[in-house]
Short mmCIF file of C-alpha atoms in Angstrom, two decimals:
data_model
loop_
_atom_site.label_atom_id
_atom_site.label_comp_id
_atom_site.label_asym_id
_atom_site.label_seq_id
_atom_site.Cartn_x
_atom_site.Cartn_y
_atom_site.Cartn_z
CA MET A 157 100.87 90.69 115.46
CA PRO A 158 103.91 89.22 114.12
CA VAL A 159 105.29 91.68 111.41
CA LEU A 160 105.55 88.85 108.72
CA GLU A 161 101.68 88.18 109.32
CA ARG A 162 100.65 91.98 108.88
CA PHE A 163 101.64 91.36 105.09
CA ARG A 164 98.89 88.23 104.80
CA LEU A 165 95.76 88.66 102.95
CA HIS A 166 94.27 85.25 104.01
CA GLY A 167 90.48 85.31 103.51
CA ARG A 168 90.50 88.68 101.33
CA ARG A 169 88.59 89.06 98.29
CA ALA A 170 90.02 91.35 95.46
CA PHE A 171 88.86 92.52 92.12
CA VAL A 172 91.48 93.42 89.79
CA THR A 173 91.19 95.36 86.57
CA GLY A 174 93.63 94.81 83.31
CA ALA A 175 94.18 91.24 85.04
CA SER A 176 95.40 89.65 81.66
CA ARG A 177 98.65 90.78 81.41
CA GLY A 178 101.61 92.78 82.53
CA ILE A 179 101.00 94.74 85.97
CA GLY A 180 97.67 93.54 86.44
CA ARG A 181 98.53 89.64 85.86
CA ALA A 182 101.37 90.05 88.00
CA VAL A 183 98.97 92.02 90.85
CA GLY A 184 96.36 89.25 90.24
CA LEU A 185 98.99 86.44 91.05
CA ALA A 186 100.70 87.72 94.01
CA LEU A 187 97.46 88.54 95.72
CA ALA A 188 96.65 84.98 95.46
CA GLU A 189 100.18 83.95 96.72
CA ALA A 190 99.51 86.05 99.84
CA GLY A 191 96.03 84.51 100.40
CA ALA A 192 93.50 86.41 98.60
CA ASP A 193 90.58 85.00 96.31
CA VAL A 194 90.51 87.14 92.96
CA ALA A 195 88.24 88.32 90.43
CA LEU A 196 90.19 88.49 87.15
CA ALA A 197 89.01 91.22 84.82
CA ALA A 198 89.91 92.37 81.35
CA ARG A 199 88.91 91.75 77.75
CA ASP A 200 90.95 88.84 77.21
CA GLU A 201 89.08 85.83 78.80
CA ALA A 202 91.50 83.34 77.32
CA ARG A 203 94.50 85.12 78.95
CA LEU A 204 92.34 85.22 82.31
CA THR A 205 91.24 81.67 82.18
CA GLU A 206 95.34 80.84 82.09
CA LEU A 207 95.63 82.97 84.97
CA ALA A 208 93.05 81.54 86.74
CA ALA A 209 94.47 77.91 86.36
CA GLU A 210 97.87 79.30 87.66
CA ILE A 211 96.19 80.81 90.71
CA GLU A 212 93.90 77.82 91.71
CA PRO A 213 96.59 75.15 92.52
CA LEU A 214 97.60 77.70 95.24
CA GLY A 215 94.34 76.80 97.31
CA ARG A 216 92.85 80.41 96.25
CA ARG A 217 89.30 80.95 94.15
CA ALA A 218 89.90 82.75 90.71
CA HIS A 219 86.79 84.37 89.27
CA VAL A 220 87.49 85.42 85.56
CA VAL A 221 85.38 88.64 84.63
CA PRO A 222 85.35 89.51 81.07
CA LEU A 223 85.20 92.87 81.04
CA ASP A 224 85.61 95.81 78.62
CA LEU A 225 86.34 98.90 80.64
CA ALA A 226 85.64 101.46 77.80
CA LYS A 227 82.15 100.55 78.40
CA LEU A 228 81.86 102.13 81.39
CA GLU A 229 77.98 101.19 82.22
CA SER A 230 79.32 97.38 82.23
CA ILE A 231 81.72 97.86 85.34
CA GLU A 232 79.05 98.46 88.01
CA PRO A 233 77.50 95.13 87.24
CA ALA A 234 80.68 93.24 86.56
CA ILE A 235 81.89 94.06 89.99
CA HIS A 236 78.47 93.22 91.99
CA ALA A 237 78.51 89.85 90.21
CA ALA A 238 81.93 89.35 91.43
CA ALA A 239 81.19 89.95 94.70
CA ASN A 240 78.38 87.73 94.63
CA ALA A 241 80.77 85.28 93.61
CA LEU A 242 83.32 85.63 95.85
CA GLY A 243 80.81 86.65 98.75
CA GLY A 244 82.15 89.82 99.23
CA LEU A 245 84.96 92.27 98.47
CA ASP A 246 87.63 93.58 100.50
CA LEU A 247 90.10 95.16 97.58
CA LEU A 248 89.76 96.69 94.19
CA VAL A 249 93.01 97.15 92.33
CA ASN A 250 92.44 99.47 89.33
CA ASN A 251 95.10 98.92 86.85
CA ALA A 252 93.75 98.93 83.74
CA GLY A 253 94.77 101.64 81.20
CA VAL A 254 95.83 102.75 77.84
CA THR A 255 98.41 105.00 76.72
CA TYR A 256 98.82 107.87 73.79
CA ARG A 257 102.12 108.17 72.20
CA ALA A 258 101.81 111.86 70.47
CA GLY A 259 102.13 114.02 73.80
CA PHE A 260 99.10 116.48 73.51
CA GLY A 261 98.76 116.13 69.79
CA ILE A 262 95.85 114.09 69.79
CA GLU A 263 93.57 114.89 66.54
CA ASP A 264 90.78 112.20 67.07
CA PRO A 265 88.12 113.23 69.62
CA ALA A 266 87.01 109.36 70.00
CA GLU A 267 90.87 108.41 70.72
CA PHE A 268 90.53 111.16 73.26
CA ASP A 269 87.44 109.71 74.96
CA ARG A 270 88.94 106.04 74.96
CA MET A 271 92.02 106.99 76.72
CA PHE A 272 90.06 109.38 79.81
CA ASP A 273 87.24 106.79 79.87
CA ILE A 274 89.43 103.78 80.70
CA ASN A 275 92.15 105.65 82.52
CA LEU A 276 89.97 107.54 84.64
CA GLY A 277 86.63 107.04 84.08
CA ALA A 278 86.86 103.31 85.08
CA VAL A 279 88.48 104.12 88.17
CA LEU A 280 85.73 106.75 89.19
CA PHE A 281 82.94 103.95 88.19
CA ALA A 282 84.80 101.02 89.60
CA CYS A 283 85.38 102.84 92.86
CA GLN A 284 81.93 103.91 93.17
CA ALA A 285 80.52 100.36 92.42
CA ALA A 286 82.74 98.70 94.96
CA ARG A 287 82.04 101.06 97.88
CA PRO A 288 79.49 99.31 99.24
CA HIS A 289 80.69 96.08 99.36
CA LEU A 290 83.87 97.34 100.96
CA ALA A 291 81.64 99.03 103.42
CA ALA A 292 79.68 96.02 104.14
CA GLY A 293 82.67 93.97 105.04
CA GLY A 294 83.87 96.67 107.64
CA GLY A 295 86.36 98.64 105.44
CA GLY A 296 88.55 97.75 102.45
CA VAL A 297 90.98 99.09 100.45
CA ILE A 298 91.37 100.52 96.76
CA VAL A 299 94.52 100.81 95.26
CA ASN A 300 94.67 102.73 92.38
CA ILE A 301 97.72 102.34 89.45
CA GLY A 302 98.75 105.68 88.35
CA SER A 303 101.87 106.68 86.94
CA ILE A 304 105.07 108.73 87.13
CA ALA A 305 104.09 110.21 83.79
CA GLY A 306 101.01 112.14 86.13
CA THR A 307 103.48 113.70 88.23
CA LYS A 308 105.92 114.60 85.57
CA GLY A 309 103.22 116.20 83.08
CA THR A 310 103.99 114.10 80.36
CA GLY A 311 101.41 114.50 77.55
CA LEU A 312 97.68 113.92 77.98
CA TYR A 313 98.66 110.11 79.32
CA GLY A 314 100.31 111.98 82.25
CA ALA A 315 97.27 114.19 82.66
CA SER A 316 94.94 111.16 82.82
CA LYS A 317 97.26 109.64 85.25
CA GLU A 318 97.32 112.56 87.61
CA ALA A 319 93.72 112.87 87.65
CA VAL A 320 93.71 109.67 89.10
CA HIS A 321 95.94 110.79 91.64
CA ALA A 322 93.68 113.16 92.51
CA LEU A 323 90.81 111.49 92.54
CA THR A 324 92.70 109.26 94.61
CA ARG A 325 93.12 112.09 97.18
CA GLY A 326 89.58 112.96 97.01
CA PHE A 327 87.78 109.60 97.50
CA SER A 328 90.32 108.87 100.79
CA ARG A 329 88.36 111.47 102.17
CA GLU A 330 84.94 110.35 101.33
CA TYR A 331 85.27 106.82 101.83
CA ALA A 332 87.34 107.11 105.53
CA ASN A 333 83.98 107.03 107.53
CA ASP A 334 83.29 103.75 105.70
CA GLY A 335 86.51 102.37 106.75
CA ILE A 336 88.23 102.33 103.26
CA ARG A 337 91.66 103.03 102.64
CA VAL A 338 92.18 104.51 99.10
CA VAL A 339 95.87 104.82 97.46
CA ALA A 340 97.86 104.98 94.39
CA LEU A 341 101.15 103.90 93.05
CA ALA A 342 103.08 105.84 90.33
CA PRO A 343 104.70 103.51 88.77
CA GLY A 344 107.90 104.72 86.16
CA GLN A 345 109.20 102.23 83.28
CA VAL A 346 107.64 98.65 83.77
CA TYR A 347 108.53 95.80 81.47
CA THR A 348 105.03 95.38 80.10
CA ASP A 349 103.26 95.69 76.77
CA MET A 350 102.57 99.37 77.23
CA GLY A 351 106.14 99.97 77.23
CA ALA A 352 107.05 98.29 74.36
CA ARG A 353 107.49 101.48 72.09
CA VAL A 354 110.03 103.23 74.57
CA ARG A 355 112.27 100.10 74.99
CA ALA A 356 112.15 100.22 71.04
CA ASN A 357 113.49 103.54 70.64
CA PRO A 358 117.10 103.50 71.99
CA ASP A 359 117.38 107.32 72.09
CA GLU A 360 114.33 107.31 74.19
CA MET A 361 115.17 104.65 76.50
CA ASN A 362 118.83 105.54 77.15
CA THR A 363 117.39 109.29 78.06
CA LEU A 364 114.98 107.47 80.39
CA LEU A 365 117.69 105.14 82.21
CA HIS A 366 119.73 108.29 82.15
CA HIS A 367 117.33 109.84 84.59
CA THR A 368 116.80 106.68 86.65
CA ALA A 369 119.07 106.29 89.64
CA GLN A 370 118.87 102.11 89.17
CA GLY A 371 119.01 102.70 85.39
CA ARG A 372 116.84 100.00 84.73
CA VAL A 373 113.20 99.18 83.93
CA ALA A 374 110.82 97.82 86.56
CA ASP A 375 109.58 94.10 86.73
CA PRO A 376 105.57 94.06 87.07
CA ALA A 377 106.12 91.68 90.03
CA GLU A 378 107.86 94.62 91.80
CA ILE A 379 104.57 96.71 91.26
CA ALA A 380 102.50 93.94 92.65
CA ALA A 381 104.60 93.69 95.78
CA ALA A 382 103.81 97.20 96.69
CA VAL A 383 100.11 96.48 95.84
CA VAL A 384 100.04 93.74 98.41
CA TYR A 385 102.06 95.94 101.07
CA LEU A 386 99.08 98.70 100.35
CA ALA A 387 96.50 95.82 100.22
CA SER A 388 97.70 94.41 103.68
CA PRO A 389 97.17 94.96 107.17
CA ALA A 390 100.94 96.30 107.23
CA ALA A 391 99.73 99.60 105.30
CA ASP A 392 96.63 100.34 107.52
CA PHE A 393 97.76 103.99 108.07
CA VAL A 394 98.44 104.71 104.56
CA THR A 395 95.75 106.25 102.64
CA GLY A 396 95.35 109.63 100.40
CA THR A 397 98.72 109.47 98.98
CA THR A 398 100.43 108.47 95.74
CA ILE A 399 103.55 106.61 96.09
CA ALA A 400 106.11 106.65 93.34
CA ILE A 401 107.66 103.32 92.60
CA ASP A 402 110.11 104.15 89.60
CA GLY A 403 113.49 103.50 90.46
CA GLY A 404 114.41 106.96 91.63
CA ARG A 405 113.49 108.69 88.41
CA ASP A 406 112.44 112.03 89.55
CA PHE A 407 115.07 114.08 90.14
CA PHE A 408 118.06 111.88 89.23
CA ALA A 409 120.48 112.14 86.25
CA ARG A 410 123.21 109.65 85.78
CA ARG A 411 126.58 110.32 85.29
#
């Protein structure tokens, strides 16, 4: 197979969470551009409908899935319905997430529950719900969006994302016999709504950029491109790992 053909996703069917904005929106559009039909899941149905209208002229199907991932019991029926609408599933992208700004100083148990339900619980239940559909098609790919905050141990948000990295490793072993690859990405700072608080704080932003080799924030499309690679046959030997995509943030300090 020619090398560029290995990156194509023609005929694949994907389910993307948090698809109404930021990384998820970019992922939905990129997968469609690569040839996949996509189920777009998030709470904001209006934004999903707008994205679907961008995708359909590409000749791909876009199925809108209004879904509140904090309601864990709603995930399985949503994935089953999307699989029925698309005629199966080949790819799950667990992108949706929420952050908490106060490090480890959380005081409201309800807020703690919400963050871990969405950042970790939704990933768990989505993987479990997607597994039979992926296996029925002869295998597939799950891409979990973690965070460099997990590998760096940054607050409770980082703890929830490091748990996603651990879940990725475990599921990659458990699902291997079904022909399912499970991988994670750990983005650094990305130009999304979630990162707006950091970008609005000059001191915090300058510190972050000082420790980033490229000295800038990522565009969501750069994360989406990595998802396309991981979802494609080009990455058929990649599973069970978390790949940092952070502009060289981990061990670098700019002079």
